[in-house]
Amino acid sequence: MVRSSTRNNKSCQHGNDNTKIISDRQKKTSIKGTVGEYETIARLTKEGFFVAKSVDPACPFDIVIVDKDGKITLIDIKTITYRKTNKGKSLKDKPKGSYKICRSPTREQKRLGIKLIMVDYEK
């Protein structure tokens, strides 16, 4: 049996900046998603819902909410994103809301009746 400290594990090598686990863009996207999720959880809790968060990253929903009558709803929280270009043309002179990227539920989310909640990180 090989001890874990002696295995060749490229993702754990030190001193090599070329082996990043995630990019800076992915970090920013992840942070926006996390902030949106927890803001939504806080808002729903203040509104009187019981809220449970999924622990499985591959789960088709982010949270489960239960209202005061016991009605259960599965929710997937999506952060609103905006296009920077349209067919190669810059959109920075146009109002931001005019080039929002639309999100729709996956086939599995539709089958399970999962609702999408869109949150705007910018506001």
mmCIF file of N, CA and C in Angstrom:
data_model
loop_
_atom_site.group_PDB
_atom_site.id
_atom_site.type_symbol
_atom_site.label_atom_id
_atom_site.label_comp_id
_atom_site.label_asym_id
_atom_site.label_seq_id
_atom_site.Cartn_x
_atom_site.Cartn_y
_atom_site.Cartn_z
ATOM 1 N N MET A 1 0.843 -1.176 0.000
ATOM 2 C CA MET A 1 0.000 0.000 0.000
ATOM 3 C C MET A 1 0.892 1.244 0.000
ATOM 4 N N VAL A 2 0.546 2.217 -0.806
ATOM 5 C CA VAL A 2 1.338 3.446 -0.925
ATOM 6 C C VAL A 2 0.767 4.491 0.013
ATOM 7 N N ARG A 3 1.645 5.133 0.769
ATOM 8 C CA ARG A 3 1.197 6.205 1.651
ATOM 9 C C ARG A 3 0.763 7.395 0.819
ATOM 10 N N SER A 4 -0.259 8.113 1.247
ATOM 11 C CA SER A 4 -0.804 9.228 0.473
ATOM 12 C C SER A 4 0.228 10.331 0.274
ATOM 13 N N SER A 5 1.166 10.487 1.192
ATOM 14 C CA SER A 5 2.160 11.551 1.069
ATOM 15 C C SER A 5 3.195 11.255 -0.009
ATOM 16 N N THR A 6 3.263 10.007 -0.479
ATOM 17 C CA THR A 6 4.258 9.662 -1.492
ATOM 18 C C THR A 6 3.660 9.489 -2.881
ATOM 19 N N ARG A 7 2.343 9.611 -3.013
ATOM 20 C CA ARG A 7 1.711 9.482 -4.323
ATOM 21 C C ARG A 7 2.046 10.674 -5.202
ATOM 22 N N ASN A 8 2.064 10.430 -6.506
ATOM 23 C CA ASN A 8 2.278 11.506 -7.461
ATOM 24 C C ASN A 8 0.930 12.151 -7.757
ATOM 25 N N ASN A 9 0.684 13.286 -7.176
ATOM 26 C CA ASN A 9 -0.586 13.980 -7.351
ATOM 27 C C ASN A 9 -0.313 15.362 -7.915
ATOM 28 N N LYS A 10 -0.521 15.548 -9.217
ATOM 29 C CA LYS A 10 -0.188 16.805 -9.882
ATOM 30 C C LYS A 10 -0.997 17.977 -9.358
ATOM 31 N N SER A 11 -2.239 17.748 -8.925
ATOM 32 C CA SER A 11 -3.058 18.863 -8.461
ATOM 33 C C SER A 11 -2.576 19.414 -7.120
ATOM 34 N N CYS A 12 -1.722 18.691 -6.428
ATOM 35 C CA CYS A 12 -1.239 19.148 -5.129
ATOM 36 C C CYS A 12 0.211 19.614 -5.175
ATOM 37 N N GLN A 13 0.809 19.717 -6.349
ATOM 38 C CA GLN A 13 2.192 20.169 -6.432
ATOM 39 C C GLN A 13 2.271 21.637 -6.045
ATOM 40 N N HIS A 14 3.349 22.001 -5.403
ATOM 41 C CA HIS A 14 3.538 23.379 -4.972
ATOM 42 C C HIS A 14 4.566 24.051 -5.866
ATOM 43 N N GLY A 15 4.471 25.379 -5.965
ATOM 44 C CA GLY A 15 5.462 26.147 -6.687
ATOM 45 C C GLY A 15 5.242 26.230 -8.184
ATOM 46 N N ASN A 16 4.170 25.657 -8.711
ATOM 47 C CA ASN A 16 3.907 25.714 -10.136
ATOM 48 C C ASN A 16 2.601 26.466 -10.353
ATOM 49 N N ASP A 17 2.689 27.744 -10.756
ATOM 50 C CA ASP A 17 1.506 28.579 -10.932
ATOM 51 C C ASP A 17 0.687 28.184 -12.155
ATOM 52 N N ASN A 18 1.201 27.339 -13.022
ATOM 53 C CA ASN A 18 0.475 26.940 -14.219
ATOM 54 C C ASN A 18 -0.609 25.917 -13.929
ATOM 55 N N THR A 19 -0.624 25.332 -12.751
ATOM 56 C CA THR A 19 -1.617 24.299 -12.421
ATOM 57 C C THR A 19 -2.671 24.859 -11.481
ATOM 58 N N LYS A 20 -3.452 25.823 -11.962
ATOM 59 C CA LYS A 20 -4.557 26.364 -11.180
ATOM 60 C C LYS A 20 -5.721 25.390 -11.215
ATOM 61 N N ILE A 21 -6.383 25.253 -10.106
ATOM 62 C CA ILE A 21 -7.539 24.364 -10.050
ATOM 63 C C ILE A 21 -8.717 25.005 -10.782
ATOM 64 N N ILE A 22 -9.019 26.284 -10.480
ATOM 65 C CA ILE A 22 -10.061 26.995 -11.208
ATOM 66 C C ILE A 22 -9.525 28.362 -11.630
ATOM 67 N N SER A 23 -10.090 28.894 -12.699
ATOM 68 C CA SER A 23 -9.642 30.184 -13.216
ATOM 69 C C SER A 23 -10.211 31.321 -12.372
ATOM 70 N N ASP A 24 -9.668 32.522 -12.571
ATOM 71 C CA ASP A 24 -10.175 33.705 -11.868
ATOM 72 C C ASP A 24 -11.627 33.984 -12.245
ATOM 73 N N ARG A 25 -11.996 33.773 -13.517
ATOM 74 C CA ARG A 25 -13.367 33.983 -13.963
ATOM 75 C C ARG A 25 -14.310 33.003 -13.271
ATOM 76 N N GLN A 26 -13.859 31.748 -13.143
ATOM 77 C CA GLN A 26 -14.686 30.749 -12.459
ATOM 78 C C GLN A 26 -14.866 31.111 -10.988
ATOM 79 N N LYS A 27 -13.815 31.672 -10.353
ATOM 80 C CA LYS A 27 -13.932 32.095 -8.952
ATOM 81 C C LYS A 27 -14.981 33.182 -8.810
ATOM 82 N N LYS A 28 -14.930 34.197 -9.714
ATOM 83 C CA LYS A 28 -15.899 35.293 -9.648
ATOM 84 C C LYS A 28 -17.315 34.775 -9.859
ATOM 85 N N THR A 29 -17.485 33.877 -10.822
ATOM 86 C CA THR A 29 -18.796 33.293 -11.098
ATOM 87 C C THR A 29 -19.292 32.505 -9.892
ATOM 88 N N SER A 30 -18.408 31.729 -9.283
ATOM 89 C CA SER A 30 -18.771 30.936 -8.113
ATOM 90 C C SER A 30 -19.175 31.834 -6.949
ATOM 91 N N ILE A 31 -18.434 32.911 -6.736
ATOM 92 C CA ILE A 31 -18.751 33.845 -5.654
ATOM 93 C C ILE A 31 -20.117 34.479 -5.885
ATOM 94 N N LYS A 32 -20.388 34.906 -7.120
ATOM 95 C CA LYS A 32 -21.690 35.500 -7.432
ATOM 96 C C LYS A 32 -22.817 34.516 -7.153
ATOM 97 N N GLY A 33 -22.635 33.271 -7.544
ATOM 98 C CA GLY A 33 -23.653 32.245 -7.314
ATOM 99 C C GLY A 33 -23.887 31.991 -5.839
ATOM 100 N N THR A 34 -22.801 31.922 -5.079
ATOM 101 C CA THR A 34 -22.909 31.683 -3.634
ATOM 102 C C THR A 34 -23.619 32.838 -2.944
ATOM 103 N N VAL A 35 -23.248 34.061 -3.288
ATOM 104 C CA VAL A 35 -23.888 35.244 -2.694
ATOM 105 C C VAL A 35 -25.377 35.256 -3.032
ATOM 106 N N GLY A 36 -25.709 34.970 -4.287
ATOM 107 C CA GLY A 36 -27.111 34.941 -4.700
ATOM 108 C C GLY A 36 -27.911 33.896 -3.951
ATOM 109 N N GLU A 37 -27.319 32.715 -3.765
ATOM 110 C CA GLU A 37 -28.004 31.647 -3.030
ATOM 111 C C GLU A 37 -28.288 32.069 -1.591
ATOM 112 N N TYR A 38 -27.274 32.565 -0.900
ATOM 113 C CA TYR A 38 -27.461 32.894 0.516
ATOM 114 C C TYR A 38 -28.347 34.118 0.719
ATOM 115 N N GLU A 39 -28.317 35.075 -0.211
ATOM 116 C CA GLU A 39 -29.246 36.209 -0.118
ATOM 117 C C GLU A 39 -30.686 35.723 -0.291
ATOM 118 N N THR A 40 -30.884 34.797 -1.222
ATOM 119 C CA THR A 40 -32.216 34.238 -1.451
ATOM 120 C C THR A 40 -32.677 33.437 -0.237
ATOM 121 N N ILE A 41 -31.791 32.640 0.338
ATOM 122 C CA ILE A 41 -32.125 31.865 1.539
ATOM 123 C C ILE A 41 -32.525 32.806 2.679
ATOM 124 N N ALA A 42 -31.755 33.885 2.864
ATOM 125 C CA ALA A 42 -32.070 34.842 3.932
ATOM 126 C C ALA A 42 -33.430 35.504 3.691
ATOM 127 N N ARG A 43 -33.695 35.912 2.456
ATOM 128 C CA ARG A 43 -34.961 36.572 2.131
ATOM 129 C C ARG A 43 -36.146 35.633 2.360
ATOM 130 N N LEU A 44 -36.022 34.386 1.890
ATOM 131 C CA LEU A 44 -37.112 33.419 2.061
ATOM 132 C C LEU A 44 -37.341 33.075 3.535
ATOM 133 N N THR A 45 -36.264 33.009 4.302
ATOM 134 C CA THR A 45 -36.387 32.748 5.739
ATOM 135 C C THR A 45 -37.115 33.907 6.419
ATOM 136 N N LYS A 46 -36.777 35.149 6.054
ATOM 137 C CA LYS A 46 -37.452 36.325 6.613
ATOM 138 C C LYS A 46 -38.934 36.337 6.256
ATOM 139 N N GLU A 47 -39.259 35.788 5.068
ATOM 140 C CA GLU A 47 -40.650 35.740 4.624
ATOM 141 C C GLU A 47 -41.450 34.635 5.319
ATOM 142 N N GLY A 48 -40.782 33.811 6.143
ATOM 143 C CA GLY A 48 -41.485 32.802 6.921
ATOM 144 C C GLY A 48 -41.385 31.379 6.402
ATOM 145 N N PHE A 49 -40.598 31.148 5.375
ATOM 146 C CA PHE A 49 -40.421 29.793 4.858
ATOM 147 C C PHE A 49 -39.368 29.054 5.670
ATOM 148 N N PHE A 50 -39.519 27.735 5.755
ATOM 149 C CA PHE A 50 -38.441 26.883 6.239
ATOM 150 C C PHE A 50 -37.592 26.574 5.009
ATOM 151 N N VAL A 51 -36.274 26.687 5.135
ATOM 152 C CA VAL A 51 -35.394 26.520 3.984
ATOM 153 C C VAL A 51 -34.317 25.492 4.297
ATOM 154 N N ALA A 52 -34.119 24.542 3.372
ATOM 155 C CA ALA A 52 -33.045 23.553 3.486
ATOM 156 C C ALA A 52 -32.212 23.624 2.218
ATOM 157 N N LYS A 53 -30.892 23.562 2.378
ATOM 158 C CA LYS A 53 -29.974 23.667 1.246
ATOM 159 C C LYS A 53 -29.472 22.283 0.847
ATOM 160 N N SER A 54 -29.390 22.046 -0.458
ATOM 161 C CA SER A 54 -28.855 20.792 -0.962
ATOM 162 C C SER A 54 -27.352 20.735 -0.706
ATOM 163 N N VAL A 55 -26.848 19.559 -0.365
ATOM 164 C CA VAL A 55 -25.406 19.398 -0.152
ATOM 165 C C VAL A 55 -24.725 18.729 -1.344
ATOM 166 N N ASP A 56 -25.494 18.218 -2.283
ATOM 167 C CA ASP A 56 -24.948 17.535 -3.455
ATOM 168 C C ASP A 56 -24.748 18.534 -4.589
ATOM 169 N N PRO A 57 -23.508 18.769 -5.054
ATOM 170 C CA PRO A 57 -23.281 19.747 -6.124
ATOM 171 C C PRO A 57 -23.954 19.363 -7.444
ATOM 172 N N ALA A 58 -24.280 18.089 -7.640
ATOM 173 C CA ALA A 58 -24.926 17.652 -8.874
ATOM 174 C C ALA A 58 -26.454 17.633 -8.747
ATOM 175 N N CYS A 59 -26.973 18.073 -7.616
ATOM 176 C CA CYS A 59 -28.415 18.084 -7.388
ATOM 177 C C CYS A 59 -29.081 19.070 -8.354
ATOM 178 N N PRO A 60 -30.236 18.738 -8.921
ATOM 179 C CA PRO A 60 -30.883 19.653 -9.873
ATOM 180 C C PRO A 60 -31.550 20.862 -9.217
ATOM 181 N N PHE A 61 -31.590 20.905 -7.886
ATOM 182 C CA PHE A 61 -32.119 22.075 -7.185
ATOM 183 C C PHE A 61 -31.128 22.515 -6.122
ATOM 184 N N ASP A 62 -31.225 23.793 -5.737
ATOM 185 C CA ASP A 62 -30.322 24.343 -4.722
ATOM 186 C C ASP A 62 -30.920 24.299 -3.324
ATOM 187 N N ILE A 63 -32.208 24.602 -3.241
ATOM 188 C CA ILE A 63 -32.855 24.645 -1.933
ATOM 189 C C ILE A 63 -34.237 24.013 -1.998
ATOM 190 N N VAL A 64 -34.732 23.632 -0.823
ATOM 191 C CA VAL A 64 -36.106 23.173 -0.639
ATOM 192 C C VAL A 64 -36.750 24.169 0.307
ATOM 193 N N ILE A 65 -37.921 24.667 -0.072
ATOM 194 C CA ILE A 65 -38.633 25.561 0.847
ATOM 195 C C ILE A 65 -39.963 24.916 1.223
ATOM 196 N N VAL A 66 -40.360 25.167 2.461
ATOM 197 C CA VAL A 66 -41.631 24.654 2.973
ATOM 198 C C VAL A 66 -42.377 25.833 3.563
ATOM 199 N N ASP A 67 -43.622 26.039 3.101
ATOM 200 C CA ASP A 67 -44.397 27.156 3.639
ATOM 201 C C ASP A 67 -45.101 26.746 4.925
ATOM 202 N N LYS A 68 -45.828 27.681 5.515
ATOM 203 C CA LYS A 68 -46.471 27.428 6.825
ATOM 204 C C LYS A 68 -47.543 26.348 6.760
ATOM 205 N N ASP A 69 -48.058 26.067 5.539
ATOM 206 C CA ASP A 69 -49.071 25.012 5.372
ATOM 207 C C ASP A 69 -48.450 23.657 5.019
ATOM 208 N N GLY A 70 -47.118 23.601 4.930
ATOM 209 C CA GLY A 70 -46.435 22.345 4.638
ATOM 210 C C GLY A 70 -46.192 22.085 3.158
ATOM 211 N N LYS A 71 -46.533 23.054 2.300
ATOM 212 C CA LYS A 71 -46.301 22.876 0.865
ATOM 213 C C LYS A 71 -44.798 22.954 0.582
ATOM 214 N N ILE A 72 -44.290 21.930 -0.110
ATOM 215 C CA ILE A 72 -42.859 21.834 -0.411
ATOM 216 C C ILE A 72 -42.605 22.291 -1.848
ATOM 217 N N THR A 73 -41.591 23.140 -2.023
ATOM 218 C CA THR A 73 -41.196 23.609 -3.350
ATOM 219 C C THR A 73 -39.695 23.445 -3.508
ATOM 220 N N LEU A 74 -39.284 22.885 -4.638
ATOM 221 C CA LEU A 74 -37.863 22.755 -4.967
ATOM 222 C C LEU A 74 -37.462 23.957 -5.812
ATOM 223 N N ILE A 75 -36.334 24.569 -5.457
ATOM 224 C CA ILE A 75 -35.903 25.807 -6.109
ATOM 225 C C ILE A 75 -34.468 25.672 -6.610
ATOM 226 N N ASP A 76 -34.232 26.127 -7.842
ATOM 227 C CA ASP A 76 -32.873 26.271 -8.369
ATOM 228 C C ASP A 76 -32.632 27.766 -8.512
ATOM 229 N N ILE A 77 -31.580 28.264 -7.880
ATOM 230 C CA ILE A 77 -31.288 29.694 -7.881
ATOM 231 C C ILE A 77 -30.268 29.982 -8.968
ATOM 232 N N LYS A 78 -30.603 30.917 -9.859
ATOM 233 C CA LYS A 78 -29.728 31.294 -10.957
ATOM 234 C C LYS A 78 -29.381 32.769 -10.842
ATOM 235 N N THR A 79 -28.128 33.090 -11.074
ATOM 236 C CA THR A 79 -27.691 34.482 -11.096
ATOM 237 C C THR A 79 -27.895 35.029 -12.499
ATOM 238 N N ILE A 80 -28.531 36.187 -12.596
ATOM 239 C CA ILE A 80 -28.743 36.820 -13.892
ATOM 240 C C ILE A 80 -27.388 37.237 -14.457
ATOM 241 N N THR A 81 -27.157 36.888 -15.708
ATOM 242 C CA THR A 81 -25.914 37.283 -16.379
ATOM 243 C C THR A 81 -26.254 38.066 -17.640
ATOM 244 N N TYR A 82 -25.286 38.852 -18.098
ATOM 245 C CA TYR A 82 -25.497 39.746 -19.225
ATOM 246 C C TYR A 82 -24.441 39.508 -20.297
ATOM 247 N N ARG A 83 -24.846 39.623 -21.549
ATOM 248 C CA ARG A 83 -23.909 39.505 -22.667
ATOM 249 C C ARG A 83 -23.039 40.748 -22.755
ATOM 250 N N LYS A 84 -21.774 40.544 -23.108
ATOM 251 C CA LYS A 84 -20.874 41.672 -23.329
ATOM 252 C C LYS A 84 -20.808 42.042 -24.799
ATOM 253 N N THR A 85 -21.070 41.043 -25.670
ATOM 254 C CA THR A 85 -21.083 41.289 -27.114
ATOM 255 C C THR A 85 -22.266 40.572 -27.735
ATOM 256 N N ASN A 86 -22.663 41.031 -28.898
ATOM 257 C CA ASN A 86 -23.716 40.375 -29.657
ATOM 258 C C ASN A 86 -23.251 40.266 -31.098
ATOM 259 N N LYS A 87 -22.965 39.035 -31.510
ATOM 260 C CA LYS A 87 -22.458 38.773 -32.858
ATOM 261 C C LYS A 87 -21.222 39.612 -33.156
ATOM 262 N N GLY A 88 -20.331 39.692 -32.164
ATOM 263 C CA GLY A 88 -19.063 40.391 -32.334
ATOM 264 C C GLY A 88 -19.106 41.882 -32.062
ATOM 265 N N LYS A 89 -20.283 42.448 -31.853
ATOM 266 C CA LYS A 89 -20.403 43.888 -31.597
ATOM 267 C C LYS A 89 -20.495 44.138 -30.102
ATOM 268 N N SER A 90 -19.774 45.152 -29.629
ATOM 269 C CA SER A 90 -19.788 45.508 -28.211
ATOM 270 C C SER A 90 -21.155 46.050 -27.817
ATOM 271 N N LEU A 91 -21.576 45.711 -26.612
ATOM 272 C CA LEU A 91 -22.869 46.171 -26.111
ATOM 273 C C LEU A 91 -22.733 47.133 -24.934
ATOM 274 N N LYS A 92 -21.534 47.655 -24.700
ATOM 275 C CA LYS A 92 -21.351 48.456 -23.486
ATOM 276 C C LYS A 92 -22.065 49.808 -23.521
ATOM 277 N N ASP A 93 -22.481 50.296 -24.688
ATOM 278 C CA ASP A 93 -23.213 51.564 -24.764
ATOM 279 C C ASP A 93 -24.717 51.391 -24.600
ATOM 280 N N LYS A 94 -25.201 50.144 -24.569
ATOM 281 C CA LYS A 94 -26.636 49.877 -24.444
ATOM 282 C C LYS A 94 -27.004 49.660 -22.978
ATOM 283 N N PRO A 95 -28.280 49.905 -22.620
ATOM 284 C CA PRO A 95 -28.694 49.645 -21.235
ATOM 285 C C PRO A 95 -28.513 48.173 -20.870
ATOM 286 N N LYS A 96 -28.032 47.924 -19.651
ATOM 287 C CA LYS A 96 -27.639 46.572 -19.243
ATOM 288 C C LYS A 96 -28.756 45.541 -19.370
ATOM 289 N N GLY A 97 -29.953 45.861 -18.995
ATOM 290 C CA GLY A 97 -31.038 44.895 -19.043
ATOM 291 C C GLY A 97 -31.425 44.445 -20.443
ATOM 292 N N SER A 98 -30.963 45.142 -21.475
ATOM 293 C CA SER A 98 -31.375 44.808 -22.837
ATOM 294 C C SER A 98 -30.620 43.613 -23.406
ATOM 295 N N TYR A 99 -29.608 43.125 -22.697
ATOM 296 C CA TYR A 99 -28.858 41.975 -23.218
ATOM 297 C C TYR A 99 -28.638 40.909 -22.154
ATOM 298 N N LYS A 100 -29.702 40.666 -21.401
ATOM 299 C CA LYS A 100 -29.692 39.630 -20.372
ATOM 300 C C LYS A 100 -29.693 38.249 -21.038
ATOM 301 N N ILE A 101 -28.934 37.313 -20.473
ATOM 302 C CA ILE A 101 -28.905 35.938 -20.963
ATOM 303 C C ILE A 101 -30.051 35.187 -20.287
ATOM 304 N N CYS A 102 -30.949 34.630 -21.091
ATOM 305 C CA CYS A 102 -32.116 33.923 -20.548
ATOM 306 C C CYS A 102 -31.732 32.518 -20.108
ATOM 307 N N ARG A 103 -32.286 32.089 -19.009
ATOM 308 C CA ARG A 103 -32.065 30.747 -18.469
ATOM 309 C C ARG A 103 -33.401 30.013 -18.444
ATOM 310 N N SER A 104 -33.364 28.738 -18.695
ATOM 311 C CA SER A 104 -34.582 27.939 -18.620
ATOM 312 C C SER A 104 -34.264 26.639 -17.890
ATOM 313 N N PRO A 105 -35.282 26.032 -17.286
ATOM 314 C CA PRO A 105 -35.037 24.788 -16.554
ATOM 315 C C PRO A 105 -34.634 23.651 -17.496
ATOM 316 N N THR A 106 -33.840 22.730 -16.984
ATOM 317 C CA THR A 106 -33.441 21.553 -17.754
ATOM 318 C C THR A 106 -34.635 20.607 -17.860
ATOM 319 N N ARG A 107 -34.513 19.605 -18.691
ATOM 320 C CA ARG A 107 -35.574 18.610 -18.847
ATOM 321 C C ARG A 107 -35.872 17.939 -17.501
ATOM 322 N N GLU A 108 -34.818 17.607 -16.756
ATOM 323 C CA GLU A 108 -35.010 16.966 -15.446
ATOM 324 C C GLU A 108 -35.696 17.911 -14.465
ATOM 325 N N GLN A 109 -35.299 19.192 -14.469
ATOM 326 C CA GLN A 109 -35.934 20.165 -13.586
ATOM 327 C C GLN A 109 -37.415 20.327 -13.919
ATOM 328 N N LYS A 110 -37.746 20.317 -15.199
ATOM 329 C CA LYS A 110 -39.162 20.384 -15.596
ATOM 330 C C LYS A 110 -39.916 19.152 -15.102
ATOM 331 N N ARG A 111 -39.312 17.979 -15.271
ATOM 332 C CA ARG A 111 -39.941 16.730 -14.854
ATOM 333 C C ARG A 111 -40.216 16.716 -13.349
ATOM 334 N N LEU A 112 -39.275 17.264 -12.571
ATOM 335 C CA LEU A 112 -39.408 17.271 -11.116
ATOM 336 C C LEU A 112 -40.199 18.469 -10.585
ATOM 337 N N GLY A 113 -40.595 19.387 -11.462
ATOM 338 C CA GLY A 113 -41.359 20.558 -11.035
ATOM 339 C C GLY A 113 -40.524 21.587 -10.287
ATOM 340 N N ILE A 114 -39.241 21.653 -10.586
ATOM 341 C CA ILE A 114 -38.328 22.586 -9.908
ATOM 342 C C ILE A 114 -38.539 23.988 -10.466
ATOM 343 N N LYS A 115 -38.678 24.952 -9.578
ATOM 344 C CA LYS A 115 -38.864 26.354 -9.961
ATOM 345 C C LYS A 115 -37.510 27.062 -10.003
ATOM 346 N N LEU A 116 -37.356 27.992 -10.929
ATOM 347 C CA LEU A 116 -36.142 28.810 -10.986
ATOM 348 C C LEU A 116 -36.415 30.147 -10.320
ATOM 349 N N ILE A 117 -35.455 30.596 -9.516
ATOM 350 C CA ILE A 117 -35.478 31.947 -8.975
ATOM 351 C C ILE A 117 -34.256 32.650 -9.538
ATOM 352 N N MET A 118 -34.495 33.765 -10.223
ATOM 353 C CA MET A 118 -33.408 34.540 -10.810
ATOM 354 C C MET A 118 -33.022 35.662 -9.839
ATOM 355 N N VAL A 119 -31.719 35.785 -9.550
ATOM 356 C CA VAL A 119 -31.239 36.844 -8.670
ATOM 357 C C VAL A 119 -30.217 37.688 -9.422
ATOM 358 N N ASP A 120 -30.226 38.977 -9.140
ATOM 359 C CA ASP A 120 -29.297 39.900 -9.806
ATOM 360 C C ASP A 120 -28.199 40.274 -8.824
ATOM 361 N N TYR A 121 -27.001 39.812 -9.101
ATOM 362 C CA TYR A 121 -25.844 40.069 -8.238
ATOM 363 C C TYR A 121 -25.530 41.563 -8.173
ATOM 364 N N GLU A 122 -25.813 42.277 -9.248
ATOM 365 C CA GLU A 122 -25.470 43.702 -9.358
ATOM 366 C C GLU A 122 -26.313 44.580 -8.443
ATOM 367 N N LYS A 123 -27.504 44.115 -8.055
ATOM 368 C CA LYS A 123 -28.411 44.969 -7.266
ATOM 369 C C LYS A 123 -28.404 44.575 -5.824
#
